Amino acid sequence: MHKILILLAASATLLSANAFAVDRGELLASSCMSCHGPGGKSKGAIPSLAGLEKGYIVKSLQDFKSGARPASVMQRHAKGYTDEEFALMADYLSKLK
Amino acid sequence: MSITRRDFLKVSGMGAASALLAGCAGMGASGAKPKVVVVGAGYGGATCAKYLRKWGPNIEVTLIEPNDKFVSCPRSNLVIGGLRNMDYLTHGYDNLAKHGIKMVKDMVVAIDPAKRTVTTKGGHTFGYDRLVLAPGIDVRTDTVKGFQEAEAASKVVHAWKAGPQTALLRKQLESMADGGVFVMGIPGTPYRCPPGPYERISLVANYLKKHKPKSKIIVLDSNPDIVSKKPLFTWAWNTFYPGMVEYRGTNAVTGVDGNRMVVSTEFDDIKADVMNVVPRQRAGELCAMAGVRNDAGGNWCTVNFTSFESTAVPNVHIIGDSISAALPKSGHMATNHAKVCAAAIVELLAGRQPEAAPVFANTCYSDTSDTTGGHVANVYRYSAEKKAYVDAGGGGATPQGDELNHAYAESWAQNIWAEVLS
Ligand SMILES: Cc1cc2nc3c(=O)[nH]c(=O)nc-3n(C[C@H](O)[C@H](O)[C@H](O)COP(=O)(O)OP(=O)(O)OC[C@H]3O[C@@H](n4cnc5c(N)ncnc54)[C@H](O)[C@@H]3O)c2cc1C
């Protein structure tokens, strides 16, 4: 009985660790934060990403990639990612407050 | 209430139960929380410690760094050019403690990978399950004849680590008379920040043009040609500073003489008023302590690129400038290594495999005058086949500078400093 309680406590710690393990969208998007600011909140001229609508983010990235939306630097980034990765990142970014 | 084994499985679920078994492997002999020690709180180390806590809240993270403050190399060329002061580059570590990182102000002097311990100058020993080394570079001042004597006499600086030498170089430029000669020596690749020397030349020229217009800049480059953003820098030098910058490729500096103020190459002895010679570099000595400075030349650390774990020593990860890779050595990249490494350590400690196909990008902004700047940007994808990061295509550099990139460069700096330190 005692042992089980200890195990349960230990598993609670591990459960929280597992719940926090990083999904691909978050890991990919973490690379963007060195420009767009921690948590997607920017200081200065670079726009913030936190909480933008998922569809808007995907469309923006697609348009940067195709050249439909002019950009100083985002075209060079967007061209390196796939549509699937756009969706994963946009999903994560749209949920940031 | 009585809890049976079956109830326990119901509560925790089979997945967690198996994770529990696997997790024990990474939890250290005592069964306590897993311990990760990060050494060096620069761009790589501070970011890694922060993300380890964010993504692995059960992990005990200790960050060891001898300096009181973080002084940024990125943007230090603006200080040398008189456009900012040292305070602008200098940031506290106070916010890192908020993430539950244990900060230790000390320097690591020994590592025992068999016992999994690191020991500091202050005489403390820390055990680890995983160790992250992020010491940046050592500058090989011993490879340029006369450098160390001249450096001790404050006659030559590299200013390739931000701090007192940055301020000294600024002072030397201020004291130089109009008509003086500024000589800059550039090492062969690979070195920290490929566009850094050329940005420095641009911003020194920007200062001299305004205040000492008869002065001259002689660039002695070990490389055959400008290594990074050549069109951008050539455009800037021709447009803003015509006749001021004399560039000589394949002209490695072999020696400096602080008494006579002479910089020597294989071909020439050049009289200088200010000497800024950047010797070649290698991974910080810290890496040698762990036996991970293991590439063919013994200069850089080879790692497994999905986890940044050393290929030579298990449980030791290396990030930032110290790794051997066909990637630019930049602060921006160091933050990316840090995140991929942190995520991998969280998974490894839980008995799982790290993300198999990381993707990240580099960007280096460079100012070309007090109102213009440009950038180089590339995305890199891990290739399991090549066991390396490969350029994803579509990247490149701005052929000319403009005001927009100049503004974005400032925003980049504010954001990356916040990303690393807050
Ligand atoms: C002039 C110049 C301009 C640059 N501009 C840019 C730019 O615009 N953009 C960009 O992305 N990059 C730029 N860089 C490159 C950038 O500075 C480096 O790539 C970056 O600092 C590498 O990060 P790091 O974590 O590997 O090392 P660092 O940031 O150097 O951090 C290493 C830390 O480890 C500590 N340390 C070392 N040994 C020990 C030990 N034994 N025990 C404990 N702690 C230890 C050090 O004190 C230091 O704090 C520039 C560099 C220079 C020189």
XYZ file of C-alpha atoms and ligand atoms in Angstrom:
572
model
C 0.000 0.000 0.000
C 2.701 2.401 1.069
C 4.796 1.487 -1.953
C 1.889 2.083 -4.277
C 1.378 5.568 -2.917
C 5.016 6.382 -3.506
C 4.737 4.974 -7.020
C 1.644 7.066 -7.597
C 3.429 10.213 -6.454
C 6.378 9.374 -8.696
C 4.112 8.737 -11.656
C 2.373 12.075 -11.125
C 5.753 13.806 -11.540
C 6.439 11.775 -14.647
C 2.980 12.353 -16.027
C 3.484 16.077 -15.830
C 6.857 15.634 -17.524
C 5.237 13.648 -20.324
C 2.471 16.182 -20.726
C 5.131 18.849 -21.262
C 7.247 16.917 -23.742
C 7.583 18.948 -26.887
C 5.476 18.397 -29.967
C 6.897 19.040 -33.435
C 4.922 22.236 -34.038
C 6.256 23.823 -30.861
C 9.836 22.718 -31.515
C 9.742 24.057 -35.090
C 8.148 27.337 -33.987
C 10.638 27.790 -31.149
C 13.227 28.654 -33.805
C 11.112 31.647 -34.891
C 11.200 33.215 -31.412
C 14.801 34.444 -31.721
C 13.344 37.083 -34.083
C 9.688 37.261 -33.081
C 10.427 37.380 -29.329
C 9.824 34.971 -26.419
C 6.339 33.488 -26.583
C 5.913 35.179 -29.977
C 5.735 38.638 -28.378
C 8.044 41.048 -30.163
C 9.714 44.284 -29.140
C 10.128 46.842 -31.900
C 9.631 46.567 -35.639
C 9.316 42.767 -36.112
C 5.620 41.782 -35.787
C 4.351 39.641 -32.893
C 3.019 36.164 -33.702
C 1.316 35.188 -30.443
C -2.376 34.574 -30.883
C -2.640 35.318 -34.619
C -5.341 33.210 -36.242
C -4.145 29.833 -37.488
C -5.534 30.361 -40.993
C -3.930 33.796 -41.229
C -0.512 32.426 -40.228
C -0.678 29.580 -42.765
C -1.823 31.934 -45.533
C 0.905 34.468 -44.679
C 3.604 31.794 -44.780
C 2.294 30.408 -48.086
C 2.215 33.905 -49.563
C 5.736 34.670 -48.352
C 6.865 31.413 -49.961
C 5.167 32.098 -53.309
C 6.137 35.753 -53.324
C 2.500 36.906 -53.339
C 3.230 38.824 -50.127
C 6.368 40.958 -50.327
C 8.764 40.657 -47.415
C 12.262 41.658 -46.343
C 13.274 38.305 -44.822
C 10.240 35.998 -44.405
C 10.400 34.716 -47.990
C 13.846 33.244 -47.225
C 12.427 31.458 -44.171
C 9.082 30.317 -45.607
C 10.759 28.677 -48.615
C 12.542 26.246 -46.297
C 9.394 24.746 -44.731
C 6.592 22.481 -46.028
C 2.841 23.153 -45.944
C 2.499 20.494 -43.264
C 5.063 22.299 -41.129
C 3.257 25.624 -41.685
C 0.104 24.035 -40.244
C 1.908 22.523 -37.237
C 3.613 25.822 -36.386
C 0.474 27.896 -36.991
C -1.524 25.620 -34.720
C 0.959 26.141 -31.896
C 1.423 29.886 -32.478
C -2.302 30.600 -32.643
C -2.729 29.169 -29.150
C -0.137 31.476 -27.552
C -1.667 34.272 -25.525
C -9.635 4.749 0.382
C -7.540 1.848 -0.751
C -5.438 1.899 -3.835
C -4.723 -1.364 -5.575
C -2.172 -1.944 -8.279
C -5.012 -2.142 -10.801
C -6.305 1.277 -9.665
C -2.828 2.658 -10.003
C -2.655 1.482 -13.614
C -6.101 2.931 -14.261
C -5.081 6.299 -12.880
C -1.745 6.543 -14.563
C -2.493 4.631 -17.763
C -0.289 2.018 -19.381
C 1.733 4.596 -21.260
C 2.757 6.382 -18.137
C 3.540 3.100 -16.417
C 5.938 2.097 -19.153
C 7.353 5.606 -19.240
C 7.842 5.252 -15.516
C 9.929 2.122 -16.004
C 11.902 3.647 -18.834
C 12.146 6.948 -17.000
C 13.961 5.326 -14.113
C 16.935 4.737 -16.373
C 17.571 8.440 -16.639
C 16.797 9.335 -13.080
C 20.136 8.852 -11.398
C 21.083 6.306 -8.802
C 19.154 7.921 -5.967
C 15.856 7.928 -7.880
C 15.706 11.688 -7.378
C 14.788 14.216 -10.037
C 16.990 13.988 -13.125
C 19.867 16.454 -13.001
C 21.142 18.465 -15.932
C 24.148 20.738 -15.555
C 24.618 23.451 -18.187
C 28.009 25.174 -18.349
C 28.293 28.652 -19.882
C 25.428 31.176 -19.831
C 25.929 32.734 -23.260
C 23.544 32.518 -26.213
C 23.506 28.707 -26.219
C 23.730 27.776 -22.536
C 21.238 30.274 -21.086
C 18.653 29.379 -23.740
C 19.135 25.658 -23.171
C 18.718 25.977 -19.393
C 15.534 28.001 -19.850
C 13.973 25.539 -22.322
C 15.003 22.514 -20.235
C 12.920 23.938 -17.400
C 10.063 24.892 -19.722
C 9.869 21.503 -21.402
C 11.045 19.309 -18.511
C 9.669 20.882 -15.335
C 10.717 17.790 -13.364
C 14.371 18.341 -14.282
C 16.765 19.994 -11.859
C 18.779 22.446 -13.968
C 22.009 24.045 -12.761
C 23.631 26.755 -14.903
C 27.278 27.550 -14.166
C 28.810 30.831 -15.398
C 31.699 32.905 -13.998
C 30.591 36.302 -15.323
C 28.197 38.588 -13.411
C 26.605 39.841 -16.594
C 25.893 38.782 -20.134
C 27.741 41.012 -22.628
C 26.563 40.527 -26.202
C 28.938 40.118 -29.153
C 26.052 40.721 -31.554
C 25.672 44.517 -31.843
C 29.140 45.081 -30.275
C 30.311 46.489 -33.618
C 27.886 49.377 -33.051
C 29.724 50.203 -29.830
C 33.074 50.104 -31.633
C 31.595 52.419 -34.277
C 30.393 54.853 -31.576
C 26.669 54.303 -32.217
C 25.858 52.637 -28.852
C 27.524 52.261 -25.440
C 28.571 49.221 -23.393
C 25.402 49.387 -21.250
C 23.366 48.595 -24.343
C 25.226 45.260 -24.721
C 25.194 44.366 -21.025
C 22.331 42.401 -19.479
C 21.695 40.788 -16.086
C 20.997 37.104 -15.435
C 18.348 37.828 -12.778
C 15.345 36.724 -14.829
C 16.695 33.200 -15.377
C 16.099 32.273 -11.740
C 12.353 32.770 -12.353
C 12.361 29.616 -14.471
C 13.652 27.616 -11.517
C 17.196 27.430 -12.877
C 19.854 27.155 -10.179
C 22.457 29.769 -11.130
C 26.002 29.176 -9.906
C 28.572 31.955 -10.350
C 31.758 29.979 -10.816
C 34.026 28.544 -13.468
C 34.250 24.858 -14.316
C 37.827 23.589 -14.091
C 37.398 19.801 -14.323
C 34.958 17.263 -15.726
C 34.843 13.540 -14.941
C 32.613 11.881 -17.555
C 32.979 8.444 -15.911
C 31.721 9.652 -12.533
C 29.465 12.225 -14.261
C 30.671 15.190 -12.216
C 31.905 18.706 -12.907
C 34.109 20.628 -10.489
C 34.431 24.392 -10.209
C 37.278 26.738 -9.353
C 35.388 27.533 -6.143
C 35.825 23.865 -5.155
C 32.243 22.658 -5.650
C 31.332 19.412 -7.388
C 28.038 18.823 -9.206
C 26.729 15.440 -10.349
C 24.740 15.132 -13.573
C 22.612 12.735 -15.582
C 23.169 14.903 -18.673
C 25.754 17.645 -19.153
C 25.489 20.540 -21.638
C 28.667 22.419 -22.572
C 28.316 25.865 -24.196
C 31.630 27.671 -23.641
C 31.795 29.482 -26.987
C 35.282 29.919 -28.448
C 38.852 30.205 -27.277
C 40.795 32.758 -29.321
C 44.196 31.324 -30.289
C 46.294 34.391 -29.489
C 49.272 32.001 -29.355
C 49.093 31.502 -33.142
C 49.999 35.116 -34.034
C 53.619 36.024 -33.239
C 53.897 38.831 -30.687
C 50.143 38.977 -30.065
C 50.157 38.081 -26.394
C 52.867 40.629 -25.483
C 51.140 43.355 -27.492
C 47.772 42.408 -26.018
C 49.149 42.605 -22.463
C 50.406 46.119 -23.326
C 46.942 47.058 -24.704
C 48.454 47.632 -28.159
C 46.409 45.017 -29.996
C 42.915 43.618 -29.372
C 40.742 41.025 -31.057
C 37.484 42.162 -29.386
C 36.001 38.838 -30.553
C 34.545 38.321 -27.088
C 32.482 41.281 -25.984
C 33.739 43.068 -22.868
C 36.761 45.177 -21.916
C 38.386 44.750 -25.356
C 35.264 46.135 -27.043
C 35.495 49.278 -24.924
C 39.275 49.516 -25.436
C 39.001 49.298 -29.214
C 36.419 52.085 -29.153
C 38.787 54.220 -27.062
C 41.697 53.576 -29.415
C 39.593 54.698 -32.382
C 38.585 57.855 -30.532
C 42.238 58.645 -29.766
C 43.415 58.016 -33.315
C 44.315 61.156 -35.263
C 42.662 62.041 -38.562
C 44.716 60.364 -41.288
C 45.470 57.334 -39.099
C 45.488 53.713 -40.255
C 43.144 51.087 -38.773
C 44.319 47.559 -39.577
C 41.938 44.618 -39.218
C 43.138 40.999 -39.446
C 40.574 38.265 -40.216
C 41.157 34.542 -39.537
C 40.458 31.710 -41.970
C 37.118 29.913 -41.703
C 35.625 28.457 -39.579
C 35.454 31.326 -37.088
C 32.734 32.913 -34.907
C 30.297 35.061 -36.933
C 31.332 34.963 -40.617
C 29.982 38.479 -41.481
C 31.204 39.999 -38.174
C 34.565 41.376 -39.405
C 32.996 43.020 -42.453
C 30.240 44.603 -40.372
C 32.936 45.956 -38.041
C 34.857 47.446 -40.976
C 31.655 49.115 -42.220
C 30.857 50.701 -38.866
C 34.437 51.799 -38.210
C 34.370 53.398 -41.676
C 31.051 55.057 -40.824
C 32.715 56.675 -37.781
C 35.937 57.641 -39.541
C 34.141 59.158 -42.507
C 32.227 61.501 -40.209
C 35.001 62.376 -37.766
C 38.386 61.509 -39.309
C 37.795 61.411 -43.064
C 41.489 61.289 -44.083
C 41.931 57.950 -42.265
C 42.335 54.576 -43.896
C 41.271 50.998 -43.168
C 43.479 48.116 -44.303
C 41.832 44.699 -44.197
C 44.128 41.669 -44.041
C 41.944 38.635 -44.686
C 43.303 35.088 -44.362
C 40.497 34.016 -46.691
C 40.846 34.513 -50.453
C 37.779 36.749 -50.531
C 35.016 38.252 -48.352
C 33.463 35.233 -46.643
C 29.886 36.402 -46.131
C 27.460 38.837 -47.829
C 30.148 40.042 -50.272
C 27.755 42.030 -52.508
C 26.244 43.780 -49.478
C 29.575 44.855 -47.980
C 31.136 45.765 -51.320
C 28.070 47.896 -52.071
C 28.345 49.640 -48.683
C 32.093 50.315 -48.921
C 31.796 51.701 -52.470
C 28.660 53.734 -51.788
C 29.394 55.263 -48.388
C 33.158 55.046 -47.897
C 34.789 55.214 -51.349
C 38.575 55.021 -51.166
C 38.657 54.384 -47.430
C 38.741 50.568 -47.263
C 41.676 48.696 -48.782
C 40.840 44.974 -48.871
C 43.602 42.361 -49.286
C 42.518 38.720 -49.616
C 44.846 35.770 -48.862
C 46.812 38.016 -46.509
C 46.900 36.184 -43.174
C 48.386 38.146 -40.293
C 51.439 36.261 -39.043
C 52.657 38.654 -36.368
C 52.132 41.942 -34.555
C 54.660 44.256 -32.914
C 53.169 46.443 -30.201
C 56.290 48.627 -29.775
C 56.647 49.541 -33.442
C 52.867 49.279 -34.112
C 53.403 46.984 -37.078
C 51.209 44.186 -38.403
C 53.030 41.566 -40.494
C 51.871 39.185 -43.198
C 53.863 36.797 -45.333
C 54.224 39.651 -47.852
C 54.432 42.915 -45.914
C 54.968 44.878 -42.716
C 52.177 47.414 -42.314
C 52.391 50.414 -40.008
C 49.181 50.843 -37.999
C 47.692 53.334 -35.573
C 45.037 50.927 -34.321
C 45.555 47.150 -34.568
C 42.497 44.892 -34.478
C 43.680 41.384 -35.253
C 41.342 38.432 -34.812
C 43.304 35.167 -34.457
C 41.847 31.798 -35.344
C 39.700 30.004 -32.811
C 38.646 26.673 -31.413
C 36.009 25.257 -29.060
C 36.367 26.470 -25.475
C 38.866 24.664 -23.218
C 35.880 23.343 -21.245
C 35.250 20.916 -24.115
C 38.794 19.563 -23.886
C 38.218 18.884 -20.163
C 35.409 16.495 -21.097
C 37.371 14.893 -23.958
C 34.855 16.092 -26.549
C 37.055 18.468 -28.641
C 37.484 15.546 -30.959
C 37.357 16.587 -34.638
C 40.281 15.772 -36.935
C 42.220 18.913 -35.957
C 41.296 18.671 -32.270
C 39.611 22.090 -32.569
C 35.846 21.498 -32.540
C 33.376 18.965 -31.114
C 31.565 16.446 -33.290
C 27.997 15.779 -32.191
C 24.966 13.733 -33.091
C 22.812 16.440 -34.641
C 19.409 15.309 -33.376
C 20.504 15.538 -29.728
C 23.783 17.508 -29.833
C 25.270 14.672 -27.781
C 29.000 14.166 -28.263
C 29.970 11.367 -30.630
C 32.884 10.657 -28.283
C 31.518 10.828 -24.728
C 28.019 9.693 -23.662
C 25.688 12.022 -21.712
C 27.722 15.099 -22.712
C 26.022 17.536 -25.119
C 27.735 20.465 -26.853
C 25.938 23.479 -28.374
C 26.846 26.832 -29.879
C 30.108 27.905 -31.491
C 32.015 24.891 -30.129
C 30.512 22.284 -32.451
C 31.986 21.037 -35.698
C 29.413 21.623 -38.449
C 29.000 23.124 -41.891
C 26.798 25.789 -40.288
C 27.521 29.431 -39.463
C 28.734 30.041 -35.912
C 26.194 32.617 -34.736
C 24.255 33.541 -31.621
C 21.059 32.935 -33.565
C 22.178 29.377 -34.356
C 23.318 28.782 -30.769
C 19.743 29.442 -29.590
C 18.473 26.876 -32.115
C 20.997 24.215 -31.051
C 19.909 24.949 -27.484
C 16.231 24.262 -28.151
C 16.762 21.073 -30.157
C 19.193 19.878 -27.470
C 16.808 20.734 -24.598
C 13.901 18.912 -26.268
C 16.136 15.895 -26.955
C 17.341 15.738 -23.347
C 13.747 15.845 -22.065
C 12.855 12.898 -24.306
C 16.046 10.949 -23.547
C 15.541 11.325 -19.796
C 12.018 9.930 -20.256
C 13.424 6.936 -22.129
C 12.234 8.055 -25.557
C 13.995 8.989 -28.776
C 14.543 12.636 -29.718
C 12.766 14.299 -32.645
C 14.225 12.646 -35.742
C 14.101 15.556 -38.201
C 14.784 18.959 -36.643
C 14.541 22.084 -38.827
C 15.772 25.555 -37.931
C 17.013 28.735 -39.515
C 19.879 31.148 -39.220
C 19.729 34.878 -39.746
C 22.565 37.324 -39.288
C 21.724 40.980 -39.626
C 24.658 43.314 -40.315
C 24.559 47.082 -40.184
C 26.400 48.707 -43.082
C 26.131 52.342 -41.890
C 24.270 54.298 -39.212
C 21.055 54.067 -41.257
C 21.337 50.920 -43.389
C 21.656 47.190 -42.867
C 21.230 43.855 -44.590
C 20.966 40.190 -43.691
C 21.692 36.604 -44.649
C 19.026 33.975 -43.901
C 18.930 30.208 -44.509
C 16.837 27.282 -43.307
C 18.619 24.033 -42.384
C 16.984 20.586 -42.244
C 18.487 17.516 -40.637
C 19.185 14.760 -43.148
C 19.320 11.290 -41.584
C 21.068 10.021 -44.683
C 23.870 12.598 -44.531
C 23.842 12.750 -40.697
C 24.093 16.533 -41.050
C 22.026 19.650 -41.490
C 21.541 20.581 -45.141
C 20.485 23.900 -46.605
C 16.761 23.671 -47.361
C 17.076 26.124 -50.268
C 15.373 29.454 -50.827
C 17.658 31.385 -48.484
C 20.202 34.029 -49.324
C 21.536 37.484 -48.590
C 20.445 41.038 -49.345
C 22.669 42.474 -52.104
C 22.280 46.003 -50.672
C 21.435 47.515 -47.322
C 18.330 49.517 -46.466
C 16.570 51.256 -43.600
C 14.034 48.481 -43.093
C 16.700 45.865 -42.357
C 18.447 48.407 -40.157
C 15.274 48.669 -38.039
C 14.676 44.908 -38.026
C 18.257 44.339 -36.839
C 17.571 46.401 -33.728
C 14.295 44.560 -33.103
C 16.101 41.212 -33.608
C 18.634 42.162 -30.918
C 15.965 43.178 -28.402
C 14.000 39.993 -29.082
C 16.891 37.537 -28.970
C 18.203 39.093 -25.743
C 14.728 38.617 -24.238
C 14.529 35.085 -25.640
C 17.890 34.123 -24.094
C 17.629 35.950 -20.768
C 14.023 36.547 -19.706
C 31.748 41.181 -33.419
C 30.747 40.059 -33.377
C 29.466 40.246 -33.903
C 28.538 39.223 -33.884
N 27.299 39.459 -34.400
C 26.372 38.478 -34.410
C 25.055 38.722 -34.920
O 24.718 39.822 -35.361
N 24.170 37.699 -34.899
C 24.479 36.465 -34.401
O 23.624 35.601 -34.398
N 25.724 36.203 -33.906
C 26.676 37.174 -33.898
N 27.937 36.919 -33.370
C 28.285 35.546 -32.949
C 27.861 35.202 -31.513
O 28.467 36.090 -30.601
C 28.285 33.787 -31.137
O 27.995 32.904 -32.183
C 27.555 33.326 -29.861
O 27.960 34.130 -28.778
C 27.814 31.856 -29.585
O 27.128 31.461 -28.434
P 27.768 30.376 -27.431
O 26.695 30.071 -26.448
O 28.397 29.284 -28.201
O 28.976 31.166 -26.720
P 28.971 32.503 -25.844
O 27.779 33.320 -26.130
O 30.321 33.102 -26.029
O 28.844 31.991 -24.344
C 29.827 31.209 -23.726
C 29.721 31.367 -22.207
O 30.419 30.289 -21.574
C 31.122 30.781 -20.454
N 32.214 29.843 -20.154
C 33.291 29.540 -20.931
N 34.095 28.649 -20.299
C 33.506 28.365 -19.107
C 33.859 27.521 -17.999
N 34.998 26.801 -17.997
N 33.016 27.474 -16.930
C 31.861 28.213 -16.924
N 31.496 29.021 -17.940
C 32.302 29.105 -19.010
C 31.565 32.169 -20.903
O 31.869 33.000 -19.782
C 30.362 32.659 -21.716
O 29.441 33.370 -20.921
C 28.880 37.954 -33.346
C 30.160 37.761 -32.813
C 31.089 38.795 -32.821
C 32.445 38.569 -32.242
